[in-house]
Coordinates of C-alpha atoms and ligand atoms in Angstrom, one line a residue:
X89 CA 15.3 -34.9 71.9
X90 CA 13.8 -38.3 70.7
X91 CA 16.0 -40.9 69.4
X92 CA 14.7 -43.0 66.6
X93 CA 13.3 -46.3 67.4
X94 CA 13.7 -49.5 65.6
X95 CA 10.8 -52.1 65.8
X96 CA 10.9 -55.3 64.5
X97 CA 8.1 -56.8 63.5
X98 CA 9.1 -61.5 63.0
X99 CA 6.5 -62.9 61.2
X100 CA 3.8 -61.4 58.5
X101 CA 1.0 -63.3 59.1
X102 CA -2.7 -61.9 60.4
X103 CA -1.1 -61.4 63.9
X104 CA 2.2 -59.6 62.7
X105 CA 0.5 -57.5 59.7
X106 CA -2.3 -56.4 62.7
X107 CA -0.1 -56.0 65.3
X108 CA 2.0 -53.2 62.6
X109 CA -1.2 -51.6 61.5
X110 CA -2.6 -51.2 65.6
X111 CA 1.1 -49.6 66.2
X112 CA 0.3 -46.9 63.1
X113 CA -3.0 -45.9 64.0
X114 CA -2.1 -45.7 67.9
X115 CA 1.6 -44.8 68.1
X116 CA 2.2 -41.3 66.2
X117 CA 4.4 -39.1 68.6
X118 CA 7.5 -41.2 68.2
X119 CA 10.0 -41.5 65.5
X120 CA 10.1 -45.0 64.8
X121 CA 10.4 -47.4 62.1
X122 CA 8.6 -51.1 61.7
X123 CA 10.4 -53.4 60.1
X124 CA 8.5 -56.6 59.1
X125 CA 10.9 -59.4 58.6
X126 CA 9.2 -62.5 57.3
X127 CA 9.5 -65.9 55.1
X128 CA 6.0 -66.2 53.7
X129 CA 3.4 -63.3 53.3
X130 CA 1.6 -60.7 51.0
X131 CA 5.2 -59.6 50.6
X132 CA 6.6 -61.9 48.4
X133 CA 5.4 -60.9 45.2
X134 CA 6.3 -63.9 43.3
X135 CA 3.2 -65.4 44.6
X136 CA 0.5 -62.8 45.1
X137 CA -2.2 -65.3 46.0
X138 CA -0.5 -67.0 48.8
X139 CA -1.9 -70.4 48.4
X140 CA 1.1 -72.2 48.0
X141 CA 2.7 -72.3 51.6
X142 CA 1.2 -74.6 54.1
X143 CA 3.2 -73.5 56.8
X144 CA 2.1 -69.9 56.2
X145 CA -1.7 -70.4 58.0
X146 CA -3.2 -67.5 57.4
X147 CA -4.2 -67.5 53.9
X148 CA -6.1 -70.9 54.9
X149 CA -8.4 -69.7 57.4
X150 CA -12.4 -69.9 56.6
X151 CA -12.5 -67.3 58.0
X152 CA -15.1 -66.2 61.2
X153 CA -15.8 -65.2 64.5
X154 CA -17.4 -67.9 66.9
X155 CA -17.1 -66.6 70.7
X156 CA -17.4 -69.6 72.9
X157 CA -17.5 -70.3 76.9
X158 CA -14.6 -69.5 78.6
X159 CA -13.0 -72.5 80.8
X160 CA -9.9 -70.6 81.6
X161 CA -9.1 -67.7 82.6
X162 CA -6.8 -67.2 79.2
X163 CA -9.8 -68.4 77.5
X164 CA -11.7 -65.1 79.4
X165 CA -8.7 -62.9 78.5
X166 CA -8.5 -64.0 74.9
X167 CA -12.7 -63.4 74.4
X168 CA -11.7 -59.8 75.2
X169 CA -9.4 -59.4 72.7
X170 CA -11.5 -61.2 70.0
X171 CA -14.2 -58.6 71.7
X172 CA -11.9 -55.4 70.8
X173 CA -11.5 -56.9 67.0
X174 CA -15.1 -57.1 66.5
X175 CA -15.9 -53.7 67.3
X176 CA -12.8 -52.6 64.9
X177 CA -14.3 -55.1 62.3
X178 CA -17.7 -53.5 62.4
X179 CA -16.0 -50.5 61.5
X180 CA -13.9 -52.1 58.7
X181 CA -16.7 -53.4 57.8
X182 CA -18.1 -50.0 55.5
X183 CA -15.0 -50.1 53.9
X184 CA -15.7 -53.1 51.0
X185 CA -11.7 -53.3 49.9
X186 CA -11.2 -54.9 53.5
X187 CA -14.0 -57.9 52.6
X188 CA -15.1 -57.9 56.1
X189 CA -18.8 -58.2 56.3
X190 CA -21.2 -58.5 59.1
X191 CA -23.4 -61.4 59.2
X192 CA -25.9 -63.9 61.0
X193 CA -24.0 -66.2 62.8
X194 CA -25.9 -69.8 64.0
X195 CA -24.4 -72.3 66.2
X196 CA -26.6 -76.0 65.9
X197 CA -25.2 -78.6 68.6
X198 CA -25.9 -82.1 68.9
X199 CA -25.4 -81.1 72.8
X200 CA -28.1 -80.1 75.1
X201 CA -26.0 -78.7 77.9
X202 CA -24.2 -76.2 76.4
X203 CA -23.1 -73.1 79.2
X204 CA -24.8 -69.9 77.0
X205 CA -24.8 -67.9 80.7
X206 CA -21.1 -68.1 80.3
X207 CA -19.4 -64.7 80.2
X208 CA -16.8 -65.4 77.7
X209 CA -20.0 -66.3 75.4
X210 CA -22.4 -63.9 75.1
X211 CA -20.8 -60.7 76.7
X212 CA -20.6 -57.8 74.3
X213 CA -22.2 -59.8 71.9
X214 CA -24.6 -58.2 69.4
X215 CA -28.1 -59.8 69.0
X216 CA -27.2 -62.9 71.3
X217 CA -29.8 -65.1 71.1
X218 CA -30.8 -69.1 72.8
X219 CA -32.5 -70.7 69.6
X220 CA -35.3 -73.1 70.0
X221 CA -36.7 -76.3 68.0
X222 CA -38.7 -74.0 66.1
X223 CA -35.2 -72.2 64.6
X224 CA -33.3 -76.2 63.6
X225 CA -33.3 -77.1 60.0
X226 CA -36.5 -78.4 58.8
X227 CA -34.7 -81.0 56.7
X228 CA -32.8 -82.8 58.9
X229 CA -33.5 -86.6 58.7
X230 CA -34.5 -87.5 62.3
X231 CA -32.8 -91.1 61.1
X232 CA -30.9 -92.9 64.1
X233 CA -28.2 -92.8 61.6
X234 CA -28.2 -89.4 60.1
X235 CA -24.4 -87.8 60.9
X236 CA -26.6 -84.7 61.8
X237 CA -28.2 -84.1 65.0
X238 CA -29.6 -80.9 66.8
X239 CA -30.4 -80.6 69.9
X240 CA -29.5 -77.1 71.3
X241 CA -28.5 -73.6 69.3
X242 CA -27.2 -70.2 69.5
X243 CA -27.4 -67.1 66.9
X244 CA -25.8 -63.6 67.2
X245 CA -24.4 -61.1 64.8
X246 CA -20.8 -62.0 63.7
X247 CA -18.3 -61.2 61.0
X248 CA -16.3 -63.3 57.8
X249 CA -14.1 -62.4 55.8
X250 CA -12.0 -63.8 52.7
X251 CA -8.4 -64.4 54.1
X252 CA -6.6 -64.0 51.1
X253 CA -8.2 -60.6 50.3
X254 CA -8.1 -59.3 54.3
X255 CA -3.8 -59.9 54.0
X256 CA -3.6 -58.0 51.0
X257 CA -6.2 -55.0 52.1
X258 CA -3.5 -54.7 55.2
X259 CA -0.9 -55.3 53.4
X260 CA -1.6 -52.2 50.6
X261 CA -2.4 -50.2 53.4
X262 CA 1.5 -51.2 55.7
X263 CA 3.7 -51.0 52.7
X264 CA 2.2 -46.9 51.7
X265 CA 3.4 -46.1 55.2
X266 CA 7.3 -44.6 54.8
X267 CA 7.5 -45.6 58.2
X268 CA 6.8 -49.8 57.4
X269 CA 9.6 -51.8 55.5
X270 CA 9.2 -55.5 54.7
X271 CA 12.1 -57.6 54.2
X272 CA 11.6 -61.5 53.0
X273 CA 14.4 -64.1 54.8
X274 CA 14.1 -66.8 57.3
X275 CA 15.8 -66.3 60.2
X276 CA 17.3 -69.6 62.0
X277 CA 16.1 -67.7 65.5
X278 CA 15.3 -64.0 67.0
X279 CA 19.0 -62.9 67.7
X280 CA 19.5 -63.2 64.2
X281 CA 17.7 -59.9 63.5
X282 CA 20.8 -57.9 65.2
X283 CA 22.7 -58.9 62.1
X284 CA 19.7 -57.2 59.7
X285 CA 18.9 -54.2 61.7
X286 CA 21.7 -52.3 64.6
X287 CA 21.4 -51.3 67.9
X288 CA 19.6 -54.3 69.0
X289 CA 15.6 -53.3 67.9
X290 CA 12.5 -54.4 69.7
X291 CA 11.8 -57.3 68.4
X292 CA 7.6 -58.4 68.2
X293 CA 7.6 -62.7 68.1
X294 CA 4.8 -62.9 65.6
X295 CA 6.3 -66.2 63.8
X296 CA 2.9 -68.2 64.9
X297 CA 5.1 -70.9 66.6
X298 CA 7.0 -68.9 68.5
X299 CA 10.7 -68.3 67.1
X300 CA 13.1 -68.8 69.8
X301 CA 15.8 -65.9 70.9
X302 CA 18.7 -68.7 70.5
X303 CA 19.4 -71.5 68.1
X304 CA 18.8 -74.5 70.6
X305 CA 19.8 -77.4 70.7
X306 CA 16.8 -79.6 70.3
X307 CA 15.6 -80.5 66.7
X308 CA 13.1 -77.9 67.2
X309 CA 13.7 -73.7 67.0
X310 CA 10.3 -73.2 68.1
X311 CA 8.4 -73.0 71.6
X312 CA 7.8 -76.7 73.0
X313 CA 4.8 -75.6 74.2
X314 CA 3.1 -75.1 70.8
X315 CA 1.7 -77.7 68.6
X316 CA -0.3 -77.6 64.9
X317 CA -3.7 -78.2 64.9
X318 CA -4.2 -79.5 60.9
X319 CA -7.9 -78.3 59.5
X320 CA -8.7 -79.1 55.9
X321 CA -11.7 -77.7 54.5
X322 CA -13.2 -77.3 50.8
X323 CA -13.9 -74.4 48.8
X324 CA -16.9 -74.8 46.8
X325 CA -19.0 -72.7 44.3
X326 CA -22.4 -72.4 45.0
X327 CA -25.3 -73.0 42.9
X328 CA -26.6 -69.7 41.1
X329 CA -30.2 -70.1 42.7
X330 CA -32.7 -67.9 44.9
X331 CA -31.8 -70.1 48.5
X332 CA -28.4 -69.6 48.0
X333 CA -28.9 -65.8 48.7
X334 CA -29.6 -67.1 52.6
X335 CA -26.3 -68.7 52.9
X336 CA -24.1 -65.7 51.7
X337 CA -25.5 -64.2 54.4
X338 CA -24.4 -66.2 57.4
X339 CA -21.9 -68.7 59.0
X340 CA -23.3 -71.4 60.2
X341 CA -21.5 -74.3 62.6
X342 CA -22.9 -77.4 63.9
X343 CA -20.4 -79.2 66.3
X344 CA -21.3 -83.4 67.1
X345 CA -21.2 -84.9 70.3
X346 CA -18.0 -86.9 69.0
X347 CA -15.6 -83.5 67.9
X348 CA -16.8 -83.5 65.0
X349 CA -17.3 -80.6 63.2
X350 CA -19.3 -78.8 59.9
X351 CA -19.5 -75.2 59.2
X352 CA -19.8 -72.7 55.9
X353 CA -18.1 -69.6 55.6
X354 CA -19.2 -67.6 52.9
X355 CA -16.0 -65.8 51.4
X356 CA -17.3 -62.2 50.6
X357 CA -16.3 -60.6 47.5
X358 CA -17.3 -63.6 45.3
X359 CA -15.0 -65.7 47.2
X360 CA -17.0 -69.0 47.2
X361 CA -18.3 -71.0 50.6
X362 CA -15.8 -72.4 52.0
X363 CA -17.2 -76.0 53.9
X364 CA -15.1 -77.0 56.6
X365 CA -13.7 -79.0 58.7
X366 CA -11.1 -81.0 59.9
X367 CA -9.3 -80.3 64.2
X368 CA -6.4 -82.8 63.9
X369 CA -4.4 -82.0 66.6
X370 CA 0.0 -82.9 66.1
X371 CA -1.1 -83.9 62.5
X372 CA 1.3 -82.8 60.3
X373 CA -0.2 -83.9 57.1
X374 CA 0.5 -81.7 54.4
X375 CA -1.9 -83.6 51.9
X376 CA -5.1 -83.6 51.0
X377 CA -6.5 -86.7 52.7
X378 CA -9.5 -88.6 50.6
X379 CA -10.9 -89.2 54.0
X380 CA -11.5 -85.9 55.4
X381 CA -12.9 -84.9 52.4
X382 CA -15.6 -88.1 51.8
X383 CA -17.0 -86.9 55.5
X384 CA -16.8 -83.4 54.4
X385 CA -19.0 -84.0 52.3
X386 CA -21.1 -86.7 54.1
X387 CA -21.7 -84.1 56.6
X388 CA -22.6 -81.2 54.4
X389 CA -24.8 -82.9 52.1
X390 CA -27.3 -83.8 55.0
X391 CA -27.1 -79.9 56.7
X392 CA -26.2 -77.9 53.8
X393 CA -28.2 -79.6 50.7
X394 CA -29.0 -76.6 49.2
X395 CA -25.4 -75.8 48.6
X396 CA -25.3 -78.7 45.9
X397 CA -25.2 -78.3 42.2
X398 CA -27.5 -80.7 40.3
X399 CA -25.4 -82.6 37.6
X400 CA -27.4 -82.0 34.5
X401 CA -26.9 -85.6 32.4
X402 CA -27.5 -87.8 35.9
X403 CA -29.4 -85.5 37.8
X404 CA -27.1 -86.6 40.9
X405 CA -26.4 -83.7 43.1
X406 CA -22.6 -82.5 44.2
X407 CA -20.9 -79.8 45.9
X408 CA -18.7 -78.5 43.1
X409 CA -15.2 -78.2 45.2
X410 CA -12.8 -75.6 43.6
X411 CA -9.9 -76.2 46.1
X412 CA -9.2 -78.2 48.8
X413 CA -7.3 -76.3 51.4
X414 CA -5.0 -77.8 54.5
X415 CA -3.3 -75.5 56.9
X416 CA -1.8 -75.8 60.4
X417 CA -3.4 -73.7 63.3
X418 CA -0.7 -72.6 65.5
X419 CA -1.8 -73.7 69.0
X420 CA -0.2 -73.3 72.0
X421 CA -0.6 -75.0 75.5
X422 CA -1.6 -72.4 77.6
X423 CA -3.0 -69.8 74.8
X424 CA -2.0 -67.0 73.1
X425 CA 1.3 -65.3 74.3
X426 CA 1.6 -62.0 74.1
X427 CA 4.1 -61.4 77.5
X428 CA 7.1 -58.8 78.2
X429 CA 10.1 -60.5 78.1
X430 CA 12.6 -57.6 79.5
X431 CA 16.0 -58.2 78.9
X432 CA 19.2 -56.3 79.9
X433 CA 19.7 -54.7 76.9
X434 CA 22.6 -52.4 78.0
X435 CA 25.1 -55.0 79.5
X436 CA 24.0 -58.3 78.0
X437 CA 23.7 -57.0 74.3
X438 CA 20.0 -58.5 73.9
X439 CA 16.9 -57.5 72.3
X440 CA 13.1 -56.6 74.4
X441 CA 10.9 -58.6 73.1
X442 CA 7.0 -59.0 72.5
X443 CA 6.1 -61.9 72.3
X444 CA 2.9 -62.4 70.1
X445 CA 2.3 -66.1 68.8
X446 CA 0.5 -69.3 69.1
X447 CA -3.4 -68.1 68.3
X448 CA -4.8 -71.6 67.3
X449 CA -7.7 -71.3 65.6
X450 CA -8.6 -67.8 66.5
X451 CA -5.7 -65.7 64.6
X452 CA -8.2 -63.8 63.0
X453 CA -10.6 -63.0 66.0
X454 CA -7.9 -61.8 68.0
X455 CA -5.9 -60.1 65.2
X456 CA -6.9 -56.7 66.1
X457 CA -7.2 -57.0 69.8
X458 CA -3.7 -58.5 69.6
X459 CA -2.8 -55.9 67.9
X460 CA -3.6 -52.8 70.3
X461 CA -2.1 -55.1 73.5
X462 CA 1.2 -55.2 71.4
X463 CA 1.2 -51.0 71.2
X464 CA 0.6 -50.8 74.6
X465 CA 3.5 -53.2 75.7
X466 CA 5.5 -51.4 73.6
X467 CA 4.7 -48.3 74.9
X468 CA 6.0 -49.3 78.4
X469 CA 8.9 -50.6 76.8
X470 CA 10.1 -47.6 75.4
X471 CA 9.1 -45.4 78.5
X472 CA 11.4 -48.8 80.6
X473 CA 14.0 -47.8 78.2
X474 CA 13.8 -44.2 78.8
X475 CA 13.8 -44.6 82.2
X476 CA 16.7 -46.7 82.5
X477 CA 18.7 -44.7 80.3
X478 CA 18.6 -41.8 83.1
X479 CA 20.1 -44.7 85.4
Ligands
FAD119 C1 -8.7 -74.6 58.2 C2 -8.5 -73.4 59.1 C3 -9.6 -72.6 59.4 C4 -9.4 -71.5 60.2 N1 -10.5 -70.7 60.5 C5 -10.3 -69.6 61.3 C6 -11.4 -68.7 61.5 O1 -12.5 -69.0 61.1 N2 -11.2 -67.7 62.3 C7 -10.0 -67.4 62.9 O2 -9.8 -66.4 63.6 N3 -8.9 -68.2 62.6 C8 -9.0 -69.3 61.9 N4 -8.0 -70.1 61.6 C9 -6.7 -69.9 62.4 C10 -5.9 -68.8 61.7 O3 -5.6 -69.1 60.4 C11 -4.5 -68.7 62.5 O4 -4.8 -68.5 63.9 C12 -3.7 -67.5 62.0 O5 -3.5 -67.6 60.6 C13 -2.3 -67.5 62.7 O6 -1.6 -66.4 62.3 P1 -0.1 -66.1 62.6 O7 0.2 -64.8 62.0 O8 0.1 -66.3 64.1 O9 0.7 -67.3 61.9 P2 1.1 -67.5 60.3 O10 0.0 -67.0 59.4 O11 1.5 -68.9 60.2 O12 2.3 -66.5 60.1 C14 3.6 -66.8 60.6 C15 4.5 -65.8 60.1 O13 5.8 -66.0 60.7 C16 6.8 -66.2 59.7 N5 7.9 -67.0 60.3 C17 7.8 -68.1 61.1 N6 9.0 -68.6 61.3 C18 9.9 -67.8 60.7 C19 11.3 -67.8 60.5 N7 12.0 -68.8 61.1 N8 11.9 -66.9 59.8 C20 11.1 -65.9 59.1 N9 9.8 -65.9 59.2 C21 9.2 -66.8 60.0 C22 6.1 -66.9 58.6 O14 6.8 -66.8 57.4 C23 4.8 -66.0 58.6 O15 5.0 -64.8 57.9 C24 -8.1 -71.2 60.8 C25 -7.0 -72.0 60.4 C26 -7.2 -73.1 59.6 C27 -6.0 -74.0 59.3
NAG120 C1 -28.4 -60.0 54.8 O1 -28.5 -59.5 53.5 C2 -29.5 -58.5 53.3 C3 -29.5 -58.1 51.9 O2 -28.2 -58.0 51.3 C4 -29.2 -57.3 54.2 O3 -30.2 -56.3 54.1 C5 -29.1 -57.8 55.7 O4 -28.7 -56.8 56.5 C6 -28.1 -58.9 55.8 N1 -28.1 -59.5 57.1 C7 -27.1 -59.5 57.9 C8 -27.2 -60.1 59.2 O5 -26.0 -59.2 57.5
NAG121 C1 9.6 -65.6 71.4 O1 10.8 -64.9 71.6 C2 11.4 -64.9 72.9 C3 12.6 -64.1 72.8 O2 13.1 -63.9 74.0 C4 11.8 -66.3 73.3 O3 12.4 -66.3 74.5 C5 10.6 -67.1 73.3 O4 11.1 -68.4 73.5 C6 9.9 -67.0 71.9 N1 8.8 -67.8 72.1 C7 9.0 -69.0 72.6 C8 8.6 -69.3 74.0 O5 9.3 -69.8 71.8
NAG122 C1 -22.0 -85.4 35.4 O1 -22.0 -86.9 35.4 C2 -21.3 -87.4 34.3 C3 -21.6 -88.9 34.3 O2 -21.2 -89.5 35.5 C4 -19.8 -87.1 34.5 O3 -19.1 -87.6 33.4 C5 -19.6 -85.6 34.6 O4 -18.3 -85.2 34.8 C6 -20.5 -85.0 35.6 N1 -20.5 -83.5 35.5 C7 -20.1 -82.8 36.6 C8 -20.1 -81.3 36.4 O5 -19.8 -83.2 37.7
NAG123 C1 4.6 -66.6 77.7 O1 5.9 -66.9 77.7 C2 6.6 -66.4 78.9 C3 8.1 -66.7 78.6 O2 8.4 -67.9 78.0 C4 6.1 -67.2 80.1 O3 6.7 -66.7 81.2 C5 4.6 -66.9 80.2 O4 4.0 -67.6 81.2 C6 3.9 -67.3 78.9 N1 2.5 -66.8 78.9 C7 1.4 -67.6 78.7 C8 0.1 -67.0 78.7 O5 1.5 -68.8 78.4

């Protein structure tokens, strides 16, 4: 006889609503519930949209896929997990409620040394290509002074998405399932979940920071080891013109010698471009700062003039911004976690738990990937359990 099992999902963000929809589609011989216990997400139906917590990041992501070299060897573990969510994207991708679409993705840097051999790069990468001279913007000023410079490029098919839209296509599909509950509280740390749900559940650690098992001591309840990364970008509409056409159909990034960076992501299903952005790392800034958005648009103006509306009584041109957005990037030093932590559930009165947090700026590249790690853990977990029981 099975028992039932209890899971409990902390956290509803894109790495706890993807780890709950990987655990559907891969888990269906046990009797098990998920319960998703979360502050902020597509649950809380007083505010639909989502746009009004900054602490929540997802909702503010642009969002795409941009593989890069792998330094690390956490960097090389985490490509392959952003690897397994592309090939699920590309599939999610017919399906035009989950806004995913598959695009032309072009990489322009002011570098000339960049490592495109590197594994973590280019492997399992569609249409992977080394772009020459002949494939930089023609319009570029070749001014000493020009905030724009090219000097090395990549393209290769990719995927966006509009953030907002992606939450609420997994979250329509989670809360149909009679085996997903969500419940909306903040919890002051992980044990706190044995006062919600008995006999001490699994509990996944999807709170983006990192929620810690106890309430410590130290002014923070969160890993030490993570930090926010602030990005502000702008939405903008688009002028209604034939070139406008080319940019819905790609991403495109340019990254300057200095850090600097300057990318659109066209949001699909009418969603605007969104124009980014800021990498502000321990800024905790929730406003919009005047500053990051004057070399927003310095920036654009020179790569992306075609993206400006023309003012029609001064004939001056403009990106015409519909939002500003800031949101915090959960980062972590030493990457994404997503260990075992087995505890001794029988004598101590503790919970397993999953850990599953601190994705930076690559929540959504990972998602899936995450997602299908956190079945298999659990999988062990349970069979751990089992085994011990016979003990
Ligand atoms: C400007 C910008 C652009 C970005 N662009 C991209 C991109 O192009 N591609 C990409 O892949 N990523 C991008 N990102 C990164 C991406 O947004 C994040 O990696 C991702 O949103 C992190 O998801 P998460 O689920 O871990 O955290 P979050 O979305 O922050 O969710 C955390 C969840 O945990 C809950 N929680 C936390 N603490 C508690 C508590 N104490 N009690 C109860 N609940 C709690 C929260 O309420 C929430 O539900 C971007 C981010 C920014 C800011
Ligand atoms: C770009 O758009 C055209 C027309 O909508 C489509 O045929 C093409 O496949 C798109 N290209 C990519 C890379 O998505
Ligand atoms: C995530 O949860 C586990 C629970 O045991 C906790 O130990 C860990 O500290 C949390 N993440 C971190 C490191 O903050
Ligand atoms: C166009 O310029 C005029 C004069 O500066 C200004 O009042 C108006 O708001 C501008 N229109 C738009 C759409 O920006
Ligand atoms: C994740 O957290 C656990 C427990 O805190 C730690 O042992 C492990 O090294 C961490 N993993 C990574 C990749 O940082």
């Amino acid at each position: 006889m099975t028992k039932h099992i209890d899971i409990v999902i902390v956290g509803a963000g894109i790495i706890g609503l993807s780890a709950a929809y990987a655990i559907l589609e891969t888990i269906d011989n046990l009797d098990y519930t998920i319960h998703i216990i979360a502050e902020y997400g597509p649950h809380d139906r007083s505010n639909p949209d989502l746009i009004k917590y900054k602490r929540y990041t997802s909702p503010w992501a642009g969002a795409h896929f941009r593989p890069f070299p792998s330094l690390t060897d956490q960097d090389y573990y985490e490509s392959k997990l952003t690897r397994l969510t592309y090939e699920k994207f590309k599939l999610l991708s017919l399906i035009k409620d989950s806004s995913i679409k598959l695009v032309k993705g072009i990489e322009f840097f002011e570098r000339d040394d960049i490592d495109v051999k590197n594994k973590g790069y280019y492997e399992d990468i569609d249409q992977f290509k080394v772009l020459d001279e002949r494939d930089f913007p023609k319009h570029l000023s070749k001014e000493d002074n020009s905030l724009i410079k090219i000097n090395s490029g990549t393209s290769y098919l990719t995927w966006v998405l509009n953030a907002p839209h992606y939450l609420q296509y997994l979250y329509k599909i989670l809360d149909k399932n009679d085996k997903v509950r969500f419940i909306q509280r903040k919890l002051s740390c992980l044990n706190e979940v044995n006062e919600i749900i008995d006999n001490y559940p699994i509990i996944i650690n999807s709170s983006g920071k990192g929620l810690q098992y106890f309430t410590g001591t130290s002014s923070s309840n969160y890993d030490d080891q993570s930090y926010p990364i602030r990005g502000q970008t702008l939405l903008i509409d688009p002028p209604q013109t034939s070139t406008t056409d080319y940019y819905l159909n790609r991403t495109i990034t340019h990254q300057s010698k200095d850090g600097l960076w300057t990318f659109i992501i066209p949001r699909p299903l009418n969603g605007g471009i969104i124009l980014g952005g800021t990498k502000q790392i321990k800024d905790e800034d929730e406003s919009v700062k005047q500053s990051d958005t004057q070399q927003l648009i310095s920036r654009g103006k020179e790569l992306f003039p075609q993206l400006m509306k023309v003012n029609v009584t001064t004939g001056e041109k403009y990106f015409d911004i519909k939002r500003i957005n800031v949101g915090f990037r959960p980062a972590r030093i030493g990457g994404f976690n997503n260990s075992i932590e087995y505890k001794d559930v029988k004598n101590k009165k503790l919970n397993h738990v999953l850990n599953n947090y601190g994705a930076g700026g690559m929540g959504y590249e990972l998602s899936y990937g995450a997602g299908v790690v956190i079945s298999d853990n659990l999988k062990k977990l349970i069979e751990f359990d089992n085994l011990n029981s016979h003990l």
